Short mmCIF file of C-alpha atoms in Angstrom, two decimals:
data_model
loop_
_atom_site.label_atom_id
_atom_site.label_comp_id
_atom_site.label_asym_id
_atom_site.label_seq_id
_atom_site.Cartn_x
_atom_site.Cartn_y
_atom_site.Cartn_z
CA MET A 1 106.79 83.71 87.65
CA SER A 2 109.28 83.60 90.04
CA ILE A 3 109.35 80.76 93.19
CA ILE A 4 111.46 81.19 96.09
CA ARG A 5 111.46 78.37 98.50
CA LEU A 6 112.69 78.84 102.03
CA LYS A 7 112.97 76.33 104.99
CA HIS A 8 112.75 77.37 108.68
CA THR A 9 115.85 76.01 110.37
CA GLU A 10 114.31 75.84 113.75
CA THR A 11 110.71 74.60 113.08
CA GLY A 12 111.30 72.81 109.74
CA PHE A 13 108.27 74.46 107.82
CA ASN A 14 108.66 75.51 104.29
CA TRP A 15 107.68 78.97 102.77
CA ILE A 16 107.05 79.26 99.16
CA ASP A 17 106.63 82.51 97.64
CA VAL A 18 105.17 83.07 94.08
CA SER A 19 105.26 86.07 92.18
CA ASN A 20 103.01 86.89 89.05
CA PRO A 21 101.76 83.22 88.31
CA THR A 22 99.89 82.08 85.46
CA SER A 23 96.83 79.66 85.83
CA ALA A 24 98.98 76.65 84.49
CA GLU A 25 101.82 77.32 87.20
CA LEU A 26 99.07 77.69 89.97
CA GLN A 27 97.86 74.33 88.80
CA GLU A 28 101.37 72.91 89.68
CA LEU A 29 101.36 74.32 93.03
CA SER A 30 97.89 73.04 93.50
CA ALA A 31 99.27 69.48 92.37
CA GLU A 32 102.22 69.53 94.65
CA PHE A 33 100.49 70.92 97.86
CA GLY A 34 96.81 69.79 97.54
CA LEU A 35 95.35 73.43 97.32
CA ASN A 36 91.74 73.91 96.43
CA GLN A 37 90.95 74.73 92.88
CA TYR A 38 88.37 77.52 93.61
CA THR A 39 90.96 79.28 95.90
CA LEU A 40 93.40 79.20 93.17
CA ALA A 41 90.81 80.97 90.85
CA ASP A 42 90.43 83.48 93.50
CA CYS A 43 94.30 84.17 93.42
CA LEU A 44 94.00 85.29 89.67
CA GLU A 45 91.10 87.75 90.41
CA PRO A 46 92.96 91.30 90.58
CA ASP A 47 90.26 92.86 92.46
CA HIS A 48 89.13 90.12 94.88
CA LEU A 49 88.22 91.61 98.32
CA PRO A 50 89.85 90.17 101.57
CA LYS A 51 88.53 86.99 102.95
CA ALA A 52 89.44 84.10 105.39
CA GLU A 53 88.63 80.49 104.39
CA ASP A 54 89.06 77.33 106.65
CA LEU A 55 89.58 74.46 103.84
CA GLY A 56 90.36 71.99 106.35
CA ALA A 57 93.99 70.73 105.88
CA VAL A 58 94.82 74.36 104.39
CA LYS A 59 93.90 77.57 105.66
CA PHE A 60 93.27 80.36 102.93
CA LEU A 61 93.58 84.23 103.06
CA ILE A 62 93.35 87.00 100.86
CA THR A 63 94.69 90.50 101.92
CA ARG A 64 95.14 93.60 100.01
CA LYS A 65 98.05 95.85 100.43
CA ILE A 66 97.18 99.78 99.98
CA LEU A 67 99.67 101.23 96.99
CA ASP A 68 102.13 103.79 97.94
CA GLU A 69 100.19 106.70 95.94
CA VAL A 70 96.62 107.09 96.34
CA LEU A 71 95.96 110.57 95.45
CA GLY A 72 95.72 110.40 91.75
CA ASN A 73 91.99 112.04 91.11
CA LYS A 74 90.75 109.36 89.06
CA LEU A 75 91.81 106.42 91.40
CA HIS A 76 88.49 105.22 92.71
CA THR A 77 88.62 101.34 92.23
CA VAL A 78 89.56 98.40 94.43
CA GLN A 79 92.61 97.36 91.93
CA GLN A 80 93.62 100.77 91.25
CA LEU A 81 94.28 101.52 94.96
CA SER A 82 95.54 98.24 96.12
CA THR A 83 97.20 94.90 95.24
CA LYS A 84 96.19 91.55 96.33
CA VAL A 85 98.63 89.03 98.44
CA ALA A 86 97.07 85.62 99.08
CA ILE A 87 98.20 83.16 101.54
CA PHE A 88 97.74 79.49 102.01
CA PHE A 89 99.00 77.73 105.02
CA ASN A 90 98.96 74.55 107.46
CA GLU A 91 101.34 73.37 109.89
CA ASP A 92 103.88 72.15 107.36
CA PHE A 93 104.19 75.20 104.98
CA ILE A 94 102.97 78.89 103.95
CA ILE A 95 102.55 79.89 100.33
CA THR A 96 102.33 83.56 99.50
CA VAL A 97 100.83 84.52 95.86
CA HIS A 98 101.11 88.10 94.65
CA ARG A 99 101.27 89.66 91.21
CA LEU A 100 103.59 92.59 91.95
CA PRO A 101 106.92 92.29 93.92
CA GLN A 102 106.42 93.36 97.45
CA ALA A 103 109.38 94.72 99.36
CA PHE A 104 108.10 93.51 102.91
CA ILE A 105 107.82 90.00 101.81
CA GLU A 106 111.65 90.34 100.44
CA GLU A 107 112.58 91.60 103.93
CA LEU A 108 110.79 89.05 105.79
CA GLN A 109 112.85 86.21 103.55
CA ALA A 110 115.99 87.93 104.41
CA SER A 111 115.70 87.07 108.06
CA PHE A 112 113.26 84.12 107.83
CA GLU A 113 115.64 81.32 108.37
CA GLN A 114 117.00 82.97 111.39
CA LYS A 115 114.08 84.17 113.07
CA LEU A 116 112.83 82.35 116.07
CA VAL A 117 109.59 84.24 116.55
CA TYR A 118 107.91 82.19 113.96
CA LYS A 119 106.91 78.83 115.61
CA ASN A 120 104.51 78.01 112.95
CA PRO A 121 103.00 79.12 109.59
CA ALA A 122 100.21 81.08 111.34
CA GLN A 123 102.47 82.97 113.06
CA LEU A 124 104.18 84.13 109.92
CA ALA A 125 100.91 84.84 108.40
CA ALA A 126 100.13 87.16 111.08
CA LYS A 127 103.44 89.01 110.31
CA ILE A 128 102.55 89.27 106.99
CA LEU A 129 99.18 90.60 107.68
CA LEU A 130 100.63 93.31 110.26
CA GLN A 131 103.02 94.31 107.00
CA VAL A 132 99.87 94.62 104.89
CA LEU A 133 98.00 96.58 107.33
CA ASN A 134 101.29 99.18 107.75
CA SER A 135 100.76 99.77 104.14
CA TYR A 136 97.59 101.97 105.20
CA ASN A 137 99.42 104.28 107.32
CA LYS A 138 100.95 106.45 104.37
CA PRO A 139 97.48 106.75 102.47
CA ALA A 140 95.97 107.76 105.89
CA LEU A 141 98.38 110.64 106.20
CA GLN A 142 98.19 111.63 102.47
CA LEU A 143 94.41 111.78 102.41
CA ALA A 144 94.30 113.69 105.74
CA ALA A 145 96.47 116.27 104.28
CA GLU A 146 94.73 116.26 101.04
CA LEU A 147 91.30 116.89 103.19
CA ASP A 148 93.17 119.54 105.23
CA LYS A 149 94.07 121.34 101.74
CA TYR A 150 90.46 121.34 100.59
CA GLU A 151 89.29 122.53 103.91
CA THR A 152 91.49 125.49 104.02
CA ALA A 153 90.40 126.23 100.46
CA VAL A 154 86.60 126.07 101.23
CA PHE A 155 86.73 128.31 104.65
CA LEU A 156 89.35 131.01 103.14
CA ARG A 157 87.06 130.88 99.78
CA ARG A 158 89.53 129.56 97.48
CA THR A 159 87.53 126.95 95.96
CA GLN A 160 88.02 125.86 92.76
CA ALA A 161 85.25 124.73 90.16
CA ASN A 162 85.75 121.33 90.57
CA ILE A 163 86.02 120.87 94.11
CA LEU A 164 83.14 118.82 94.58
CA SER A 165 84.26 116.31 92.13
CA GLU A 166 87.73 116.06 93.72
CA LEU A 167 85.91 115.64 97.19
CA TYR A 168 83.92 112.68 95.61
CA TYR A 169 87.07 111.01 94.46
CA LEU A 170 88.48 111.57 98.09
CA LYS A 171 85.50 110.18 99.70
CA ARG A 172 85.27 107.35 97.10
CA LYS A 173 88.98 106.35 98.17
CA ILE A 174 88.24 106.47 102.06
CA ASN A 175 85.13 104.33 101.25
CA ILE A 176 86.97 101.52 99.48
CA ILE A 177 89.81 101.49 102.15
CA ILE A 178 87.06 101.19 105.08
CA LYS A 179 85.71 98.36 103.04
CA LEU A 180 88.99 96.49 102.86
CA LEU A 181 89.59 97.10 106.64
CA ILE A 182 86.17 95.83 107.62
CA LEU A 183 86.50 92.69 105.50
CA THR A 184 90.46 92.39 107.04
CA GLU A 185 88.82 91.96 110.29
CA ASP A 186 87.73 88.67 109.40
CA ILE A 187 91.57 87.60 108.71
CA THR A 188 92.42 88.93 112.21
CA HIS A 189 89.64 86.66 113.87
CA ALA A 190 90.66 83.52 111.74
CA LEU A 191 94.28 83.98 112.46
CA ASN A 192 93.61 84.34 116.31
CA ALA A 193 91.54 80.91 115.92
CA TYR A 194 94.49 79.10 113.85
CA LYS A 195 96.67 79.64 117.00
CA ALA A 196 98.57 82.51 115.44
CA HIS A 197 99.10 84.08 119.05
CA ASN A 198 102.29 86.40 118.87
CA LEU A 199 103.14 89.84 119.08
CA ALA A 200 102.83 90.51 115.35
CA LEU A 201 98.89 89.41 115.52
CA GLN A 202 98.37 91.61 118.63
CA ASP A 203 100.00 94.46 116.91
CA ALA A 204 97.78 93.75 113.68
CA LYS A 205 94.41 93.81 115.68
CA ASP A 206 95.72 97.13 117.51
CA LEU A 207 96.80 98.76 114.01
CA HIS A 208 93.48 97.41 112.47
CA THR A 209 91.31 99.28 115.11
CA LYS A 210 93.31 102.34 114.82
CA LEU A 211 93.06 102.63 110.98
CA LEU A 212 89.34 101.71 110.92
CA THR A 213 88.66 104.56 113.43
CA LEU A 214 90.97 107.14 111.67
CA PHE A 215 89.52 106.25 108.13
CA ASN A 216 86.11 106.39 109.57
CA GLN A 217 86.80 109.97 111.02
CA LEU A 218 88.31 110.81 107.60
CA HIS A 219 84.73 109.69 105.87
CA ASP A 220 83.04 111.65 108.03
CA ASP A 221 85.11 114.84 107.73
CA VAL A 222 84.67 114.56 104.04
CA GLY A 223 81.07 114.38 104.15
CA ASN A 224 80.99 117.37 106.57
CA LEU A 225 83.43 119.52 104.47
CA GLN A 226 81.13 118.57 101.38
CA GLN A 227 77.99 119.96 103.33
CA ILE A 228 79.78 122.78 104.48
CA TYR A 229 80.98 123.81 100.69
CA LEU A 230 77.33 123.56 99.63
CA SER A 231 76.23 125.84 102.57
CA ILE A 232 78.77 128.30 101.54
CA SER A 233 77.86 128.04 98.12
CA ALA A 234 74.23 128.79 98.58
CA GLN A 235 75.04 131.56 101.19
CA LYS A 236 76.82 133.14 98.18
CA THR A 237 73.93 132.65 95.90
CA ASN A 238 71.69 134.15 98.67
CA GLU A 239 74.07 137.21 98.97
CA VAL A 240 73.82 137.94 94.95
CA MET A 241 69.90 137.50 94.93
CA LYS A 242 69.91 139.92 98.26
CA VAL A 243 71.63 142.60 96.23
CA LEU A 244 69.50 141.97 93.01
CA THR A 245 66.28 142.15 95.27
CA THR A 246 67.73 145.29 96.61
CA PHE A 247 68.24 146.81 93.14
CA SER A 248 64.80 145.69 91.90
CA VAL A 249 62.92 147.06 95.05
CA PHE A 250 64.42 150.72 93.98
CA PHE A 251 63.78 150.45 90.44
CA LEU A 252 60.43 148.89 90.48
CA PRO A 253 58.27 151.77 91.40
CA LEU A 254 60.62 154.03 89.19
CA THR A 255 60.09 152.00 86.25
CA PHE A 256 56.23 151.95 86.85
CA ILE A 257 56.22 155.92 86.84
CA VAL A 258 58.28 156.04 83.60
CA GLY A 259 56.26 153.56 82.01
CA VAL A 260 52.96 155.36 82.99
CA TYR A 261 54.45 158.71 81.49
CA GLY A 262 55.99 156.90 78.93
CA MET A 263 52.76 156.06 77.25
CA ASN A 264 51.97 159.41 75.44
CA PHE A 265 48.43 159.32 75.30
CA LYS A 266 47.02 162.77 73.82
CA PHE A 267 45.00 163.44 76.89
CA MET A 268 47.10 162.87 79.68
CA PRO A 269 46.85 166.39 81.86
CA GLU A 270 50.19 166.07 83.47
CA LEU A 271 51.95 166.45 79.90
CA GLU A 272 50.47 169.82 79.77
CA SER A 273 51.39 170.95 82.95
CA ALA A 274 54.66 173.28 83.28
CA TRP A 275 55.59 171.31 86.80
CA GLY A 276 54.93 167.89 85.34
CA TYR A 277 58.47 167.08 84.86
CA PRO A 278 59.96 168.24 88.19
CA ILE A 279 57.38 166.77 90.16
CA VAL A 280 57.76 163.55 88.66
CA TRP A 281 61.51 163.82 89.55
CA ALA A 282 60.92 164.92 93.01
CA SER A 283 58.25 161.92 93.49
CA MET A 284 61.12 159.39 91.97
CA ILE A 285 63.70 160.78 94.72
CA ALA A 286 61.16 160.82 97.42
CA ILE A 287 60.30 157.09 96.84
CA THR A 288 63.78 156.14 96.77
CA GLY A 289 64.54 158.01 99.88
CA ILE A 290 61.50 156.32 101.67
CA ILE A 291 62.54 152.90 100.51
CA TYR A 292 66.17 153.36 101.94
CA TRP A 293 64.61 154.62 105.05
CA TRP A 294 62.53 151.46 105.42
CA PHE A 295 65.51 149.25 104.69
CA LYS A 296 67.67 150.88 107.30
CA ARG A 297 64.87 150.76 109.79
CA LYS A 298 64.46 146.99 108.95
CA LYS A 299 68.26 146.52 109.12
CA TRP A 300 68.33 144.86 105.82
CA PHE A 301 71.64 146.40 104.77
#
């Protein structure tokens, strides 16, 4: 575990950043700052969803930052797509807990003591939330580009055999991100109630609305593309069946005639006729011509 302790020079509140703590180390923080035991247990759950809790003296938030690369085909769980950042704060301190190193937290720490925009820990929590939401921008562009690639493949008939499974994983990722964004909305409301009013919180609200709209649109686009792909596949199947049906219509009466005269019964009068063979051929050609004329008249090909 690494712990970084900072003190704001203007307002005097403390920032304690904890990276990759153990259960015992979190217990020490609990004893020092009076943190709730149940919320500490939430900090250790790697796949805990975003939430906001008012514990009286201390406020508790869980946010999830999206990882930089989300295009791996088999990535389809909350833990695979995102990492958790937990926040405890009151008027005197703010504690951030995370498992992985976070570049945006290091950037905030570098300028924390000189920044006058953080009048209280709640406003710093709003800034952290804004940075977390910024991590959703790159995946949105990646997923949109991936969807465009599949859309081009489908409409230009360059489809692969496993495109449906790839679209499933794409839709699964988008569903998870939408779920995270919906739950993150509670955090924006909570920070608003905790007097975290500043530009960062307003930007976070606007960005949240934009991202939720964007990912909902991506979700709809993936669903529509799946339906289009299935429709195109059904159309291709229908075209194949049409060709096979056309051949069967031509050959069915011919097969019937050949079958009748292939029985070789002794008393079949046509077998004795000198014109029997050419008549059968003429009949088959005439039937084929009639069928072709009928199809052209109905504009079936």
